[in-house]
């Protein structure tokens, strides 16, 4: 795979369209196939004509060349609806050694939208924060990416997730979607977990990309034993430094098991690394038969 720019360099790119193209092109250059499943109807192979086959599927050019009847088989079109959901609550302002986590989330969301769009999928965007919910309905029209980039560019991480009652109708009657949720999974009373369970009950297929900074994963938080919750202002006591890795491992394992119990696909993403891991997780799930 072609070497992608350092995340700090990527975060300096303010043009989300350019950032998304740089990320996706760099990632795609490492794939063996130039065509991904779901891109549309593509020729697969010929087979001999059998009585009862639809005559419209006969390849008359092949007949002219060979004098034999062949059926031209194609892979079925497999476009889906992808909804990219960005958690823009205040905790996403966490510093990733030089840039806020929300900046990483914006660029990753833009790259995911571009990747889905290139595969022929309908793609939409939802962001939620203390300022409310913004939603762009999924479509495949030519201006959709511009709408998504513009909306992402305006998003500010602020406030906190208001809870299930304010969000449970967000995706009702929207049909089945593949929902890719970018979040730090910072919740106060299980509100995100409840929302995800509700969306699964509605039949949505969900990927959670759990964004954590490198300093969170290693426990390098400036040697502080207490930090301020960015959403509530509450002081959180971390305790003895040697206990921090164990607490982190317990938190991550609990988060993973909770989501898997609700049949939610979970992927931990280090926000100090390139977005390739997250894009790979999306593609694996995107090309897996739903069930």
Coordinates of C-alpha atoms in Angstrom, one line a residue:
X1 CA 0.0 0.0 0.0
X2 CA 1.3 3.5 -0.8
X3 CA 2.6 5.3 2.2
X4 CA -0.1 7.7 3.5
X5 CA 0.8 11.1 4.9
X6 CA 1.4 11.4 8.7
X7 CA -2.0 12.1 10.5
X8 CA -0.7 15.5 11.7
X9 CA 0.0 16.5 8.1
X10 CA -3.5 15.2 7.1
X11 CA -5.2 17.2 9.8
X12 CA -3.5 20.3 8.4
X13 CA -5.5 19.9 5.2
X14 CA -8.6 22.0 5.7
X15 CA -10.2 21.0 2.4
X16 CA -12.2 17.9 3.3
X17 CA -12.7 17.0 -0.4
X18 CA -8.9 16.9 -0.9
X19 CA -8.3 15.1 2.4
X20 CA -10.9 12.4 1.5
X21 CA -9.4 11.9 -2.0
X22 CA -5.9 11.7 -0.6
X23 CA -6.9 9.1 2.0
X24 CA -9.1 7.0 -0.3
X25 CA -6.7 7.0 -3.3
X26 CA -3.8 6.0 -1.1
X27 CA -5.8 3.2 0.5
X28 CA -7.3 1.9 -2.7
X29 CA -3.9 1.8 -4.4
X30 CA -3.0 -1.1 -2.2
X31 CA -5.9 -3.3 -3.1
X32 CA -5.4 -6.1 -5.6
X33 CA -8.6 -5.5 -7.4
X34 CA -9.7 -2.3 -9.0
X35 CA -13.3 -3.2 -8.8
X36 CA -15.1 -3.8 -5.4
X37 CA -18.2 -5.8 -4.9
X38 CA -21.2 -3.6 -4.9
X39 CA -20.0 -1.3 -7.7
X40 CA -22.8 -2.3 -10.0
X41 CA -23.5 -4.8 -12.7
X42 CA -20.3 -6.4 -14.0
X43 CA -19.7 -9.2 -16.5
X44 CA -18.7 -12.4 -14.8
X45 CA -18.6 -15.3 -17.3
X46 CA -20.3 -17.2 -20.1
X47 CA -22.2 -20.5 -19.8
X48 CA -23.9 -22.7 -22.3
X49 CA -27.5 -22.0 -23.1
X50 CA -30.0 -24.4 -21.4
X51 CA -33.7 -24.9 -22.4
X52 CA -35.8 -22.5 -20.4
X53 CA -33.2 -19.8 -20.1
X54 CA -34.3 -16.2 -20.8
X55 CA -33.5 -15.6 -24.4
X56 CA -32.8 -11.9 -23.6
X57 CA -29.6 -13.1 -21.9
X58 CA -28.2 -14.7 -25.1
X59 CA -25.0 -13.1 -26.3
X60 CA -25.6 -12.8 -30.1
X61 CA -22.1 -11.5 -30.7
X62 CA -20.7 -14.7 -29.3
X63 CA -23.2 -16.7 -31.4
X64 CA -22.0 -14.8 -34.6
X65 CA -18.4 -15.7 -33.7
X66 CA -18.8 -19.3 -32.7
X67 CA -22.2 -20.5 -34.0
X68 CA -23.1 -21.6 -30.4
X69 CA -25.5 -20.2 -27.9
X70 CA -24.1 -18.7 -24.8
X71 CA -25.7 -17.0 -21.8
X72 CA -23.8 -14.0 -20.6
X73 CA -23.9 -14.0 -16.8
X74 CA -23.3 -10.9 -14.8
X75 CA -22.8 -10.3 -11.1
X76 CA -25.9 -8.8 -9.6
X77 CA -25.9 -5.2 -8.6
X78 CA -25.4 -4.8 -4.9
X79 CA -25.8 -1.2 -4.0
X80 CA -26.8 -0.3 -0.4
X81 CA -27.5 2.7 1.7
X82 CA -24.7 3.9 3.8
X83 CA -25.3 6.4 6.7
X84 CA -22.2 7.9 8.2
X85 CA -22.9 9.1 11.7
X86 CA -20.5 11.4 13.6
X87 CA -20.5 11.9 17.3
X88 CA -19.7 15.7 17.7
X89 CA -20.2 15.9 21.5
X90 CA -17.7 17.9 23.5
X91 CA -15.6 14.9 24.5
X92 CA -14.5 14.7 20.8
X93 CA -12.4 17.8 21.5
X94 CA -9.9 15.5 23.2
X95 CA -6.3 16.4 22.0
X96 CA -4.6 13.8 19.9
X97 CA -1.1 15.2 20.4
X98 CA -1.7 18.2 18.2
X99 CA -5.2 18.0 16.8
X100 CA -8.7 17.4 18.2
X101 CA -10.3 14.0 17.8
X102 CA -13.3 15.7 16.0
X103 CA -10.9 16.7 13.2
X104 CA -9.9 13.1 12.7
X105 CA -13.5 12.0 12.8
X106 CA -14.4 14.6 10.1
X107 CA -11.7 13.4 7.7
X108 CA -12.5 9.8 8.3
X109 CA -16.2 10.5 7.7
X110 CA -15.4 12.3 4.5
X111 CA -13.3 9.4 3.3
X112 CA -16.0 6.9 4.1
X113 CA -18.6 8.9 2.3
X114 CA -16.3 9.2 -0.8
X115 CA -15.5 5.4 -0.7
X116 CA -19.2 4.5 -0.5
X117 CA -20.1 7.0 -3.2
X118 CA -17.5 5.5 -5.6
X119 CA -18.9 2.1 -5.0
X120 CA -22.3 3.3 -6.3
X121 CA -24.0 3.3 -2.9
X122 CA -26.4 5.9 -1.6
X123 CA -24.7 7.8 1.1
X124 CA -25.9 10.2 3.8
X125 CA -24.6 11.9 6.9
X126 CA -25.8 12.5 10.4
X127 CA -24.0 14.5 13.1
X128 CA -25.2 15.0 16.7
X129 CA -23.9 17.3 19.4
X130 CA -25.2 19.6 22.1
X131 CA -26.2 22.0 19.3
X132 CA -28.6 19.3 17.9
X133 CA -28.8 16.9 15.0
X134 CA -27.9 17.6 11.4
X135 CA -29.0 15.0 8.8
X136 CA -28.4 14.7 5.1
X137 CA -30.7 12.1 3.6
X138 CA -28.9 9.3 1.7
X139 CA -28.7 9.7 -2.1
X140 CA -26.4 9.1 -5.0
X141 CA -26.8 12.4 -6.8
X142 CA -23.8 14.4 -8.1
X143 CA -23.9 17.1 -5.4
X144 CA -24.2 14.7 -2.4
X145 CA -20.5 14.7 -1.5
X146 CA -20.3 18.5 -1.6
X147 CA -23.2 18.6 0.8
X148 CA -21.5 16.2 3.1
X149 CA -18.1 17.9 3.0
X150 CA -19.8 21.3 3.6
X151 CA -21.8 20.0 6.6
X152 CA -18.7 18.3 8.1
X153 CA -16.7 21.4 7.7
X154 CA -19.2 23.4 9.8
X155 CA -19.5 20.9 12.7
X156 CA -18.1 21.9 16.1
X157 CA -17.8 19.4 18.9
X158 CA -19.9 20.8 21.8
X159 CA -22.3 19.7 24.5
X160 CA -23.4 16.2 25.1
X161 CA -25.6 13.5 23.6
X162 CA -29.1 14.3 24.8
X163 CA -30.3 10.8 25.2
X164 CA -32.5 8.2 23.6
X165 CA -35.8 10.2 23.6
X166 CA -34.4 12.9 21.4
X167 CA -32.8 10.6 18.8
X168 CA -34.8 7.4 18.6
X169 CA -36.9 8.5 15.6
X170 CA -33.9 9.6 13.6
X171 CA -33.8 6.7 11.2
X172 CA -37.3 5.4 11.6
X173 CA -39.0 4.5 8.3
X174 CA -35.7 5.0 6.4
X175 CA -35.4 1.4 5.3
X176 CA -32.4 -0.8 6.0
X177 CA -29.1 0.9 6.1
X178 CA -25.4 0.2 6.8
X179 CA -24.7 2.7 9.5
X180 CA -21.1 3.6 10.2
X181 CA -20.9 5.4 13.6
X182 CA -17.7 7.4 14.5
X183 CA -17.7 8.0 18.2
X184 CA -15.4 8.0 21.3
X185 CA -18.2 6.0 23.0
X186 CA -18.2 8.5 25.9
X187 CA -21.6 8.0 27.6
X188 CA -23.1 8.9 31.0
X189 CA -26.0 6.6 31.4
X190 CA -25.8 4.1 28.6
X191 CA -27.4 6.5 26.1
X192 CA -25.3 5.5 23.1
X193 CA -25.7 1.8 23.9
X194 CA -29.5 2.1 24.1
X195 CA -29.6 4.0 20.8
X196 CA -27.5 1.3 19.1
X197 CA -29.8 -1.4 20.5
X198 CA -32.8 0.4 19.2
X199 CA -31.3 0.9 15.7
X200 CA -30.5 -2.8 15.6
X201 CA -34.1 -3.6 16.6
X202 CA -35.2 -1.5 13.6
X203 CA -33.1 -3.8 11.4
X204 CA -30.1 -1.5 10.8
X205 CA -26.7 -3.0 10.2
X206 CA -24.2 -1.1 12.4
X207 CA -20.4 -0.6 12.4
X208 CA -19.0 1.3 15.4
X209 CA -15.6 2.8 14.9
X210 CA -14.5 3.5 18.4
X211 CA -12.1 6.5 18.1
X212 CA -9.4 6.7 20.8
X213 CA -6.3 8.9 20.8
X214 CA -2.9 7.3 21.2
X215 CA -2.4 9.1 24.6
X216 CA -5.6 7.5 25.8
X217 CA -4.6 4.0 24.7
X218 CA -1.2 4.3 26.3
X219 CA -2.3 6.2 29.4
X220 CA 0.0 9.1 28.6
X221 CA -2.3 11.9 29.9
X222 CA 0.3 14.3 31.1
X223 CA 0.9 12.5 34.4
X224 CA -2.4 13.8 35.7
X225 CA -4.3 11.7 38.2
X226 CA -7.5 13.6 37.6
X227 CA -9.0 15.1 34.4
X228 CA -12.1 17.2 33.6
X229 CA -14.9 15.7 31.7
X230 CA -15.2 17.8 28.5
X231 CA -19.0 17.3 28.4
X232 CA -20.1 17.9 32.0
X233 CA -17.2 19.7 33.7
X234 CA -17.0 16.9 36.2
X235 CA -13.6 16.0 37.6
X236 CA -12.7 12.4 36.9
X237 CA -10.2 10.8 39.3
X238 CA -7.9 8.4 37.4
X239 CA -6.3 6.8 40.4
X240 CA -2.8 5.4 40.7
X241 CA -1.0 5.4 37.4
X242 CA -0.2 1.7 37.5
X243 CA -4.0 1.0 37.6
X244 CA -4.8 3.0 34.5
X245 CA -3.8 0.3 31.9
X246 CA -5.9 -2.3 33.6
X247 CA -8.9 0.1 33.8
X248 CA -8.5 0.9 30.1
X249 CA -8.4 -2.8 29.2
X250 CA -11.6 -3.5 31.2
X251 CA -13.4 -0.5 29.6
X252 CA -12.5 -1.6 26.1
X253 CA -13.4 -5.2 26.7
X254 CA -16.7 -4.2 28.3
X255 CA -17.5 -1.9 25.4
X256 CA -16.7 -4.5 22.8
X257 CA -18.7 -7.2 24.5
X258 CA -21.7 -4.9 25.0
X259 CA -21.8 -4.0 21.3
X260 CA -21.3 -7.6 20.1
X261 CA -24.1 -8.7 22.4
X262 CA -26.3 -6.3 20.4
X263 CA -24.9 -7.7 17.1
X264 CA -23.1 -4.4 16.4
X265 CA -19.7 -4.7 14.6
X266 CA -17.0 -3.1 16.7
X267 CA -13.6 -1.8 15.6
X268 CA -11.2 0.1 17.8
X269 CA -9.4 2.9 15.9
X270 CA -6.3 4.7 17.0
X271 CA -6.9 8.4 16.0
X272 CA -3.1 8.9 15.9
X273 CA -2.8 6.5 13.0
X274 CA -3.8 6.8 9.4
X275 CA -7.5 6.0 8.6
X276 CA -6.6 2.9 6.6
X277 CA -7.6 0.5 9.5
X278 CA -11.0 2.1 9.7
X279 CA -11.5 2.0 5.9
X280 CA -10.5 -1.6 5.9
X281 CA -13.1 -2.4 8.6
X282 CA -15.7 -0.7 6.5
X283 CA -14.9 -2.6 3.4
X284 CA -14.9 -5.9 5.2
X285 CA -18.3 -5.3 6.5
X286 CA -19.5 -3.6 3.3
X287 CA -18.7 -6.7 1.2
X288 CA -20.0 -9.2 3.8
X289 CA -23.5 -10.6 3.1
X290 CA -25.9 -9.1 5.6
X291 CA -27.7 -11.3 8.1

